[in-house]
Coordinates of C-alpha atoms (C1' of nucleotides) in Angstrom, one line a residue:
Chain Y
M21 CA -175.3 113.0 -7.8
T22 CA -176.5 113.9 -11.1
N23 CA -173.8 111.5 -13.7
N24 CA -174.9 108.3 -14.6
S25 CA -171.6 106.3 -16.5
D26 CA -172.0 107.4 -20.2
E27 CA -171.2 111.0 -19.5
S28 CA -169.2 111.1 -16.6
C29 CA -164.9 111.8 -17.3
I30 CA -163.6 109.4 -14.2
V31 CA -165.1 106.5 -15.6
R32 CA -164.2 106.9 -18.8
H33 CA -161.1 107.5 -18.2
I34 CA -160.0 104.2 -15.2
K35 CA -161.7 102.2 -17.7
S36 CA -158.9 102.5 -20.4
Y37 CA -156.2 101.1 -17.4
G38 CA -158.8 97.6 -16.9
E39 CA -161.7 96.7 -15.8
I40 CA -163.7 97.7 -13.5
D41 CA -166.9 96.5 -11.9
Q42 CA -170.5 97.8 -10.5
K43 CA -169.3 98.7 -7.1
D44 CA -166.3 99.7 -8.3
E45 CA -168.4 101.8 -10.9
G46 CA -170.6 103.8 -8.1
L47 CA -168.0 104.3 -6.1
L48 CA -166.1 106.7 -8.4
L49 CA -169.8 108.2 -9.3
S50 CA -170.6 108.8 -6.2
L51 CA -167.4 110.5 -5.3
E52 CA -167.6 113.4 -8.5
D53 CA -169.0 116.3 -8.6
G54 CA -171.2 117.7 -12.0
P55 CA -169.5 119.1 -15.0
C56 CA -168.8 122.8 -14.5
E57 CA -167.5 125.5 -17.6
W58 CA -163.9 127.5 -17.5
S59 CA -163.7 130.1 -19.6
K60 CA -160.4 130.1 -21.0
N61 CA -157.5 131.8 -19.3
A62 CA -159.6 131.5 -16.2
I63 CA -157.2 130.4 -13.2
L64 CA -158.3 126.5 -11.6
W65 CA -155.5 127.5 -8.9
N66 CA -152.3 129.2 -8.4
Q67 CA -150.0 128.1 -6.4
G68 CA -149.8 127.9 -2.6
E69 CA -153.5 128.0 -2.4
E70 CA -154.7 124.8 -0.5
S71 CA -155.5 121.5 -2.1
D72 CA -158.4 119.9 -2.2
C73 CA -159.6 118.5 -4.6
F74 CA -158.5 117.3 -8.0
Y75 CA -160.4 117.4 -11.6
T76 CA -161.0 114.9 -14.4
L77 CA -160.8 116.9 -17.8
K78 CA -164.2 116.0 -20.1
K79 CA -164.2 119.0 -23.0
G80 CA -161.3 122.0 -23.2
W81 CA -157.2 121.9 -22.2
V82 CA -155.6 123.3 -19.5
C83 CA -151.8 123.8 -19.1
A84 CA -150.0 123.7 -15.7
F85 CA -147.8 126.1 -15.1
R86 CA -145.6 127.9 -12.5
D87 CA -143.9 130.5 -12.3
L88 CA -140.2 132.0 -10.9
E89 CA -138.8 134.7 -9.5
D90 CA -137.2 136.3 -12.6
G91 CA -140.6 136.8 -14.1
S92 CA -140.2 133.8 -15.7
R93 CA -142.5 131.0 -16.5
Q94 CA -142.0 126.9 -16.7
V95 CA -145.0 124.9 -18.5
L96 CA -145.0 121.5 -16.2
D97 CA -147.4 119.6 -18.1
I98 CA -150.7 119.7 -20.9
Y99 CA -153.6 117.8 -20.3
V100 CA -156.3 116.7 -23.5
P101 CA -159.5 115.4 -22.5
G102 CA -159.1 112.5 -20.8
D103 CA -157.0 114.0 -18.0
I104 CA -157.3 113.9 -15.1
V105 CA -155.4 117.2 -13.5
G106 CA -153.7 117.8 -10.2
L107 CA -153.8 114.5 -8.9
R108 CA -150.3 114.6 -8.1
E109 CA -150.7 117.6 -5.8
F110 CA -152.3 114.8 -3.2
A111 CA -149.1 114.9 -0.8
F112 CA -149.3 118.1 -0.3
Q113 CA -151.4 120.8 1.8
K114 CA -151.2 123.6 -0.8
R115 CA -150.7 123.8 -4.7
I116 CA -147.7 123.6 -5.6
T117 CA -148.4 124.3 -9.5
S118 CA -150.9 126.5 -11.0
V119 CA -153.2 126.1 -13.7
V120 CA -155.4 127.6 -16.6
V121 CA -157.2 127.1 -19.1
L122 CA -155.9 127.0 -22.8
R123 CA -159.1 126.3 -25.0
E124 CA -162.8 126.2 -23.2
A125 CA -162.8 123.9 -20.8
E126 CA -165.4 121.4 -18.9
L127 CA -164.3 120.2 -15.9
C128 CA -165.4 117.8 -12.6
A129 CA -164.3 118.1 -9.4
F130 CA -163.2 115.1 -7.9
P131 CA -163.2 116.9 -3.4
K132 CA -159.4 115.1 -2.6
S133 CA -160.4 113.6 1.3
H134 CA -162.8 110.5 -1.2
L135 CA -159.5 109.1 -2.5
A136 CA -158.8 107.9 1.3
E137 CA -162.7 106.2 0.5
I138 CA -161.1 104.7 -2.2
F139 CA -158.3 103.6 -1.4
S140 CA -160.4 101.7 1.9
R141 CA -163.0 100.2 -0.6
S142 CA -161.5 98.8 -4.1
R143 CA -158.1 97.1 -4.1
T144 CA -158.2 97.1 -8.0
L145 CA -158.7 101.8 -7.9
S146 CA -156.0 101.4 -5.4
S147 CA -153.6 100.4 -8.4
I148 CA -155.2 102.0 -10.8
F149 CA -154.8 105.5 -9.2
F150 CA -151.6 104.1 -8.4
M151 CA -150.9 103.1 -11.9
I152 CA -151.7 106.9 -13.3
T153 CA -149.6 108.6 -11.4
A154 CA -146.7 105.8 -12.7
R155 CA -147.4 106.8 -16.2
D156 CA -147.5 109.9 -15.4
Q157 CA -144.3 110.4 -14.0
A158 CA -142.5 108.1 -16.8
V159 CA -143.8 111.3 -19.5
L160 CA -142.6 113.5 -17.5
L161 CA -139.0 111.3 -17.2
E162 CA -139.7 111.8 -21.6
R163 CA -139.7 115.1 -20.5
L164 CA -136.8 116.3 -19.3
V165 CA -135.0 114.1 -21.4
N166 CA -135.8 116.2 -23.8
L167 CA -135.4 119.4 -21.8
G168 CA -132.0 118.0 -20.6
R169 CA -130.5 116.5 -24.0
R170 CA -131.9 117.3 -27.4
S171 CA -130.9 120.5 -29.8
A172 CA -134.7 123.2 -30.6
R173 CA -135.5 121.5 -33.3
E174 CA -136.0 117.9 -31.2
K175 CA -137.8 119.4 -28.8
L176 CA -140.1 121.0 -29.9
A177 CA -141.0 118.0 -32.5
H178 CA -140.9 116.1 -29.5
F179 CA -143.4 117.5 -27.9
L180 CA -145.6 117.8 -30.1
A181 CA -145.6 114.4 -31.5
E182 CA -146.3 113.3 -27.6
I183 CA -149.5 115.3 -27.2
S184 CA -150.8 114.2 -30.5
H185 CA -149.7 110.3 -29.3
R186 CA -151.4 111.2 -26.5
L187 CA -154.9 112.9 -28.2
Q188 CA -154.9 109.7 -30.3
R189 CA -156.3 108.1 -27.1
T190 CA -159.0 109.8 -27.0
N191 CA -161.6 109.5 -29.6
A192 CA -162.2 113.0 -30.4
Q193 CA -162.7 113.1 -34.1
V194 CA -159.4 113.4 -35.9
E195 CA -160.1 116.7 -37.0
S196 CA -159.4 117.7 -33.4
H197 CA -155.7 115.7 -33.2
L198 CA -154.5 118.6 -35.3
S199 CA -155.5 122.0 -34.5
L200 CA -153.4 122.5 -30.9
P201 CA -154.5 125.9 -28.5
L202 CA -151.1 125.6 -27.9
S203 CA -149.3 129.9 -28.7
Q204 CA -145.9 129.7 -29.6
G205 CA -145.1 131.8 -26.3
V206 CA -147.0 128.5 -24.1
L207 CA -144.8 125.7 -25.9
A208 CA -141.2 128.4 -25.6
D209 CA -141.9 127.7 -21.9
A210 CA -142.5 124.3 -21.8
L211 CA -139.2 123.1 -24.2
G212 CA -136.9 125.8 -21.6
L213 CA -136.7 128.4 -25.0
S214 CA -137.0 131.6 -26.7
A215 CA -140.1 132.7 -28.2
V216 CA -138.8 134.2 -30.6
H217 CA -136.7 131.1 -31.0
V218 CA -139.8 128.9 -31.3
S219 CA -140.8 131.6 -33.6
R220 CA -137.7 130.4 -36.2
T221 CA -138.3 126.3 -35.6
F222 CA -141.7 126.8 -36.2
R223 CA -140.7 128.5 -39.7
E224 CA -138.2 125.7 -40.9
F225 CA -141.4 123.4 -39.9
R226 CA -143.9 125.4 -42.1
L227 CA -140.9 125.3 -44.7
E228 CA -140.8 121.4 -44.2
G229 CA -144.1 121.3 -44.7
L230 CA -144.3 119.7 -41.3
V231 CA -146.5 122.3 -39.7
S232 CA -149.0 125.2 -40.9
T233 CA -149.7 127.6 -37.8
D234 CA -152.3 130.0 -37.5
N235 CA -153.2 132.5 -34.1
A236 CA -152.2 130.5 -31.4
H237 CA -152.8 126.9 -33.0
V238 CA -150.2 124.6 -34.4
K239 CA -151.5 122.5 -37.7
L240 CA -149.9 119.4 -37.2
L241 CA -149.7 118.4 -41.2
D242 CA -147.0 115.5 -40.5
I243 CA -147.5 113.9 -37.3
K244 CA -144.4 110.8 -39.3
G245 CA -142.2 113.9 -40.8
L246 CA -142.3 115.3 -36.4
E247 CA -141.8 111.8 -35.1
A248 CA -138.6 111.3 -37.5
V249 CA -137.2 114.7 -35.9
A250 CA -137.4 114.0 -32.6
G251 CA -136.5 110.8 -33.5
F252 CA -140.1 110.4 -31.0
D253 CA -140.5 106.5 -29.6
D254 CA -144.1 106.2 -27.7
F255 CA -142.9 103.3 -25.7
Y256 CA -143.6 105.1 -22.2
L257 CA -147.3 105.9 -23.8
E258 CA -147.5 102.1 -23.9
S259 CA -151.0 100.9 -23.0
T260 CA -151.3 99.3 -19.6
A261 CA -154.6 97.5 -19.8
G262 CA -154.2 94.1 -18.8
L263 CA -151.1 94.9 -16.3
L264 CA -154.1 94.1 -13.7
T265 CA -155.5 91.2 -15.7
G266 CA -154.4 87.6 -13.2
P267 CA -155.2 89.1 -9.9
D268 CA -151.7 87.6 -9.1
R269 CA -149.2 86.1 -11.2
Q270 CA -146.6 83.9 -10.1
T271 CA -144.0 86.1 -7.8
D272 CA -141.0 84.8 -8.7
R273 CA -139.4 85.4 -5.6
Q274 CA -135.8 87.2 -6.6
T275 CA -133.9 85.7 -2.9
A276 CA -130.7 85.5 -5.1
C277 CA -128.0 88.5 -4.2
Chain Z
M14 CA -138.5 86.2 6.4
T15 CA -135.3 87.2 8.6
N16 CA -136.2 90.8 9.2
N17 CA -137.5 92.4 11.7
S18 CA -138.4 96.5 12.2
D19 CA -135.0 98.1 13.4
E20 CA -133.1 96.6 10.3
S21 CA -136.0 97.1 7.8
C22 CA -135.1 99.8 5.0
I23 CA -139.2 99.4 3.8
V24 CA -140.4 99.9 7.1
R25 CA -138.5 103.5 8.1
H26 CA -139.2 105.0 5.3
I27 CA -143.0 104.4 5.2
K28 CA -143.6 105.8 8.3
S29 CA -141.7 109.2 7.8
Y30 CA -145.4 109.4 6.2
G31 CA -147.5 108.7 9.0
E32 CA -148.0 106.3 11.4
I33 CA -148.4 102.8 10.8
D34 CA -150.3 99.4 13.4
Q35 CA -148.7 96.6 13.5
K36 CA -150.7 94.9 11.0
D37 CA -149.6 97.0 8.4
E38 CA -145.8 96.4 9.4
G39 CA -145.7 92.6 9.3
L40 CA -147.7 93.2 6.4
L41 CA -145.0 95.1 4.9
L42 CA -141.8 93.2 6.5
S43 CA -143.3 90.0 5.1
L44 CA -143.2 90.5 1.9
E45 CA -139.8 92.3 1.3
D46 CA -136.1 90.1 0.3
G47 CA -133.4 90.5 2.4
P48 CA -131.2 93.2 2.1
C49 CA -128.1 92.1 -1.5
E50 CA -125.0 93.8 -1.7
W51 CA -124.0 96.1 -4.8
S52 CA -120.7 96.5 -6.3
K53 CA -120.3 100.5 -7.6
N54 CA -121.3 100.9 -11.3
A55 CA -123.5 97.3 -11.3
I56 CA -126.3 97.7 -13.0
L57 CA -129.6 96.5 -11.1
W58 CA -131.3 96.6 -14.5
N59 CA -131.2 97.8 -17.8
Q60 CA -134.2 99.7 -19.7
G61 CA -135.9 97.5 -21.6
E62 CA -135.7 94.5 -18.8
E63 CA -138.6 92.3 -17.3
S64 CA -139.8 95.3 -15.0
D65 CA -140.9 92.5 -11.6
C66 CA -140.0 94.5 -8.3
F67 CA -138.6 97.6 -6.7
Y68 CA -136.1 98.3 -4.5
T69 CA -135.5 100.0 -0.7
L70 CA -132.1 101.8 -0.3
K71 CA -130.7 101.3 2.4
K72 CA -127.3 101.9 1.7
G73 CA -125.1 103.8 -0.7
W74 CA -126.1 105.9 -3.4
V75 CA -127.4 104.7 -6.7
C76 CA -129.1 106.9 -10.8
A77 CA -131.1 106.5 -12.4
F78 CA -130.1 107.5 -16.3
R79 CA -131.6 107.0 -20.1
D80 CA -129.5 106.2 -23.0
L81 CA -130.2 108.4 -26.1
E82 CA -129.8 106.8 -29.6
D83 CA -127.2 109.7 -29.9
G84 CA -124.8 108.6 -27.3
S85 CA -125.6 110.7 -24.8
R86 CA -127.3 110.4 -21.8
Q87 CA -129.9 112.0 -19.3
V88 CA -129.8 111.2 -15.7
L89 CA -133.3 111.2 -14.1
D90 CA -133.1 110.3 -10.8
I91 CA -130.3 110.1 -7.9
Y92 CA -131.4 107.9 -4.8
V93 CA -129.7 108.6 -1.5
P94 CA -130.6 106.0 1.4
G95 CA -134.4 105.7 2.4
D96 CA -135.6 106.3 -1.0
I97 CA -137.9 104.3 -3.2
V98 CA -136.3 103.1 -6.4
G99 CA -137.8 101.7 -9.2
L100 CA -141.2 102.8 -8.4
R101 CA -142.8 103.8 -10.5
E102 CA -141.8 101.5 -13.4
F103 CA -144.7 99.7 -11.6
A104 CA -147.0 100.7 -14.6
F105 CA -145.2 99.2 -16.9
Q106 CA -144.0 96.0 -17.7
K107 CA -140.5 96.4 -18.9
R108 CA -138.4 99.1 -17.5
I109 CA -138.8 102.4 -18.8
T110 CA -134.8 104.0 -17.8
S111 CA -131.1 101.9 -16.6
V112 CA -130.5 102.4 -12.4
V113 CA -127.1 102.0 -11.9
V114 CA -125.1 101.9 -8.9
L115 CA -123.5 105.5 -8.1
R116 CA -121.7 104.7 -4.2
E117 CA -121.9 100.2 -2.8
A118 CA -125.0 99.5 -1.8
E119 CA -127.7 97.6 -0.2
L120 CA -131.2 97.2 -1.4
C121 CA -133.8 95.0 -0.6
A122 CA -136.4 94.1 -3.2
F123 CA -139.9 94.1 -3.1
P124 CA -141.8 91.9 -5.6
K125 CA -143.8 94.5 -7.5
S126 CA -146.8 91.3 -7.6
H127 CA -147.1 92.2 -3.7
L128 CA -148.2 95.6 -4.5
A129 CA -151.6 94.4 -4.5
E130 CA -151.8 92.6 -2.1
I131 CA -151.0 95.5 -0.2
F132 CA -153.2 98.0 -2.0
S133 CA -156.5 95.0 -1.0
R134 CA -155.4 94.5 2.9
S135 CA -153.8 98.4 4.4
R136 CA -155.9 101.7 3.4
T137 CA -153.5 103.8 5.2
L138 CA -150.5 101.8 3.4
S139 CA -152.4 101.9 0.0
S140 CA -152.3 106.5 1.0
I141 CA -148.4 106.0 2.3
F142 CA -147.9 104.8 -1.7
F143 CA -149.9 106.9 -3.3
M144 CA -148.8 109.7 -1.4
I145 CA -144.8 108.2 -2.4
T146 CA -145.1 108.3 -5.8
A147 CA -146.9 112.0 -5.4
R148 CA -143.9 113.2 -3.7
D149 CA -141.6 112.2 -6.4
Q150 CA -143.2 114.0 -9.1
A151 CA -143.0 116.8 -7.5
V152 CA -138.5 116.2 -7.5
L153 CA -139.5 115.8 -10.7
L154 CA -141.5 118.5 -11.6
E155 CA -138.8 121.2 -9.9
R156 CA -136.1 119.2 -11.6
L157 CA -137.9 120.4 -15.1
V158 CA -138.3 123.4 -13.8
N159 CA -134.1 123.2 -12.9
L160 CA -133.9 122.3 -16.5
G161 CA -135.6 124.8 -18.4
R162 CA -135.7 128.0 -17.0
R163 CA -131.4 128.3 -14.7
S164 CA -128.5 128.5 -15.8
A165 CA -125.7 126.9 -15.4
R166 CA -124.6 127.8 -12.0
E167 CA -128.3 128.0 -10.8
K168 CA -128.9 124.7 -12.3
L169 CA -125.8 122.0 -10.3
A170 CA -126.7 125.0 -7.3
H171 CA -129.8 123.9 -6.3
F172 CA -129.5 120.3 -8.1
L173 CA -126.6 120.2 -4.6
A174 CA -128.8 122.0 -2.4
E175 CA -132.0 119.6 -3.4
I176 CA -129.4 116.4 -2.6
S177 CA -128.4 118.3 0.9
H178 CA -131.9 118.8 2.1
R179 CA -133.4 115.0 1.1
L180 CA -130.3 113.6 2.6
Q181 CA -130.7 115.5 6.2
R182 CA -134.5 113.7 5.8
T183 CA -132.5 110.3 6.9
N184 CA -130.5 109.9 9.8
A185 CA -126.2 109.6 8.1
Q186 CA -124.0 111.4 10.2
V187 CA -123.3 114.4 9.3
E188 CA -120.5 114.1 7.7
S189 CA -122.1 111.6 4.8
H190 CA -124.5 114.8 4.2
L191 CA -121.7 116.9 2.6
S192 CA -119.8 114.4 0.3
L193 CA -121.6 113.2 -2.8
P194 CA -120.2 110.9 -4.0
L195 CA -121.3 113.1 -8.2
S196 CA -118.5 112.4 -11.1
Q197 CA -118.5 116.1 -12.7
G198 CA -119.8 113.0 -16.1
V199 CA -122.9 112.0 -13.4
L200 CA -123.9 116.3 -13.3
A201 CA -123.5 117.2 -16.5
D202 CA -126.2 114.4 -17.9
A203 CA -128.3 114.9 -14.8
L204 CA -128.3 118.9 -15.2
G205 CA -128.3 118.7 -18.9
L206 CA -124.5 120.1 -19.7
S207 CA -121.5 119.6 -20.6
A208 CA -118.3 117.8 -18.0
V209 CA -117.2 120.8 -19.5
H210 CA -119.1 123.8 -18.5
V211 CA -120.1 121.6 -15.1
S212 CA -116.2 121.7 -14.9
R213 CA -116.0 125.3 -14.9
T214 CA -118.0 126.1 -12.7
F215 CA -116.6 124.3 -10.0
R216 CA -113.9 126.3 -10.4
E217 CA -116.1 129.6 -9.9
F218 CA -118.2 127.9 -7.0
R219 CA -115.0 126.6 -5.8
L220 CA -113.3 130.0 -5.4
E221 CA -116.3 131.1 -3.7
G222 CA -115.9 128.6 -1.0
L223 CA -119.0 126.8 -1.6
V224 CA -117.7 123.3 -2.4
S225 CA -114.7 121.6 -2.5
T226 CA -114.0 118.7 -5.3
D227 CA -111.7 115.3 -4.7
N228 CA -112.0 112.3 -6.4
A229 CA -115.8 112.5 -8.3
H230 CA -116.4 113.4 -5.3
V231 CA -118.8 116.9 -4.7
K232 CA -117.9 118.2 -0.5
L233 CA -121.0 120.9 0.4
L234 CA -118.9 123.6 1.4
D235 CA -121.5 126.4 2.7
I236 CA -124.9 125.1 2.2
K237 CA -126.6 128.3 2.8
G238 CA -124.6 129.8 -0.4
L239 CA -125.2 127.4 -3.0
E240 CA -128.2 128.3 -1.5
A241 CA -129.2 131.2 -2.2
V242 CA -127.2 130.8 -5.8
A243 CA -130.6 128.2 -7.0
G244 CA -132.5 130.8 -5.4
F245 CA -133.0 127.6 -4.1
D246 CA -137.5 126.7 -1.8
D247 CA -137.8 123.5 -0.3
F248 CA -141.6 124.1 -0.3
Y249 CA -141.6 120.8 -2.6
L250 CA -139.4 118.5 0.0
E251 CA -142.2 119.4 2.7
S252 CA -143.2 116.9 5.0
T253 CA -146.3 115.3 4.2
A254 CA -145.9 113.6 7.8
G255 CA -149.5 114.0 9.7
L256 CA -151.6 114.9 6.2
L257 CA -153.0 111.4 6.4
T258 CA -154.6 112.0 9.9
G259 CA -157.5 112.7 10.7
P260 CA -159.5 109.7 9.1
D261 CA -161.8 112.0 7.0
R262 CA -161.1 116.0 7.4
Q263 CA -164.6 117.8 6.6
T264 CA -165.1 117.5 3.0
D265 CA -166.0 121.3 0.8
R266 CA -167.8 119.7 -1.4
Q267 CA -167.0 122.4 -4.2
T268 CA -171.0 122.8 -6.1
A269 CA -170.2 125.8 -7.1
C270 CA -169.1 126.6 -10.7
Chain E
dC7 C1' -96.4 96.9 -10.7
dC8 C1' -97.4 98.3 -15.2
dG9 C1' -101.1 100.0 -18.0
dC10 C1' -105.8 101.4 -18.5
dC11 C1' -109.5 103.9 -18.0
dC12 C1' -111.9 107.6 -15.6
dC13 C1' -111.7 112.3 -13.8
dT14 C1' -110.5 116.4 -13.9
dA15 C1' -108.6 120.8 -15.7
dT16 C1' -107.8 124.6 -19.2
dA17 C1' -107.3 126.7 -22.9
dA18 C1' -108.9 127.9 -27.8
dC19 C1' -112.6 128.2 -30.6
dC20 C1' -116.7 128.1 -32.6
dT21 C1' -122.4 128.1 -32.6
dG22 C1' -126.8 127.8 -31.1
dC23 C1' -130.4 129.8 -29.1
dG24 C1' -131.0 134.3 -25.6
dT25 C1' -132.3 139.8 -25.9
dT26 C1' -133.6 143.6 -27.9
dA27 C1' -136.2 145.9 -31.0
dT28 C1' -139.6 147.0 -34.5
dC29 C1' -143.6 146.5 -37.3
dT30 C1' -147.8 143.6 -38.2
dC31 C1' -152.1 141.8 -37.7
dT32 C1' -155.6 139.8 -34.4
dT33 C1' -159.3 140.0 -31.1
dG34 C1' -161.7 141.4 -27.0
dT35 C1' -163.2 145.7 -24.9
dT36 C1' -165.1 149.9 -23.5
Chain L
dA23 C1' -164.5 152.9 -33.1
dA24 C1' -161.0 153.4 -31.1
dC25 C1' -157.5 151.4 -28.4
dA26 C1' -156.0 148.5 -25.9
dA27 C1' -153.3 144.0 -25.5
dG28 C1' -151.8 139.4 -26.9
dA29 C1' -149.4 136.9 -31.1
dG30 C1' -146.6 136.4 -34.2
dA31 C1' -142.6 137.6 -37.7
dT32 C1' -138.0 139.4 -38.9
dA33 C1' -133.4 140.9 -38.0
dA34 C1' -128.9 143.0 -35.0
dC35 C1' -126.2 141.4 -31.5
dG36 C1' -123.9 138.9 -28.1
dC37 C1' -123.5 135.5 -24.6
dA38 C1' -123.7 131.2 -22.4
dG39 C1' -122.3 127.0 -23.0
dG40 C1' -121.4 123.5 -26.2
dT41 C1' -117.1 121.6 -29.1
dT42 C1' -112.2 120.0 -29.6
dA43 C1' -108.5 119.7 -27.9
dT44 C1' -104.2 118.4 -24.3
dA45 C1' -102.4 116.9 -20.5
dG46 C1' -102.5 115.6 -15.4
dG47 C1' -103.7 112.7 -11.8
dG48 C1' -105.8 108.3 -8.8
dG49 C1' -107.6 103.9 -8.9
dC50 C1' -107.8 99.3 -10.6
dG51 C1' -107.3 94.8 -13.0
dG52 C1' -104.2 92.0 -14.9

DNA sequence: CCGCCCCTATAACCTGCGTTATCTCTTGTT
DNA sequence: AACAAGAGATAACGCAGGTTATAGGGGCGG
């Protein structure tokens, strides 16, 4: 392993959830592969393929989607630097989604079978991995609300606001926060809309000074404004740092029915 | 603890994912509370409340939802006997959803802080808990597809087909498989539709002999027919039994970029 | 047993968004 | 340089599903 902790993406990600000791850090490093480069439009994997590893996304953007029989497509997730890609496929032998690169990316592979190693060796890391998937679920829940109960304007604004928040978690420069490599087609497939209607909605947003668009990129000009349009509330992205501190808080057994 | 393994809901659920030994079974039993009864329309918890435990659902039905500012509601999940309720809130100090009882229920509480105990003591249980949340994510993904890219007919048929499949996992009698305590309002809120349109769609389904409805219950008369309408594919509910066997399958390190 | 509320059905009307069709402008390929 | 392929803008048209209104039925608390 040529990794050291400075450049390891997984270590940085894990640390955002809680303190880990030298031993755990070493364990992570020893199980991670070095970064690989992937060009735009490259397919990390397709639905149905053998599911043998997951990745940490060091640079670039990728997105998970599913193709339907009728030719349409549903985008399920957008991943930005610092995210873990494919962890949820742990429970399946074959991939249940496909993943494509949206912006030239650098990823570190992490063989799935090594997770068992981690579960057997580190209580802290087990908790953190569990917590990561739990928080991913929270994001999916919010996306369900978005698809089920919001108008096109709200959907688009909410989605952009969420991504903006997730980007701010990482230490990327402010500039890159603002320009998202998302085509109108990708957004349409993420939001259950048609590309035409995304275009219409962007026209409104542009007139209102909320965004500008350019060559399959969206620039966020007024994030507060977008949040207002969407009724955005970031409670579901709440920092979880500190949840693991205090090894065993009082257990308040609820024996009353 | 008055539980023994015969009546423990969590042990039965866990065992459907893989073999566990005596020690793990004892660990689970010692951390679980006895079952409590909850009447219809009772609220297990509301969004924003302290998040201190999760539950296993022994009998009855409950559903998780979120209320929106504009008065509408999104149903996020329907839980049937054997399911674990609230595991995903592990990563949050406050509940991010609300949960209400749809049919008179019996639940066992499982204090959240005890999960750490499990992670530190059992590699097998850690893997299984992780796998459970990963599979829950797969269900949420499929629901995203449902909300994003399917017509009202397909949404409704797919949702009913999924629940029917999940019911068949448990050992409840066939009769209860067929009658689901789901009002048209609940279904509308789950599918991002209006109650009126659910009613219209049910009329079609009734004429086609797919379902019958009665007093806030849906009876599934022709499950194959519903699956056909929905284009249902159960790959995302695939049994994961055996995924953990073979302690460390060959690790096929992908070092090639 | 009454009254209220929830659930359902159905009709009439309306609109947000899908569909289709051009046209233009990039960008990447040979 | 020529070309194909992808991305976007905009207009015209249509429909799936939302909204509102009305009315009937069953369950349940008082």
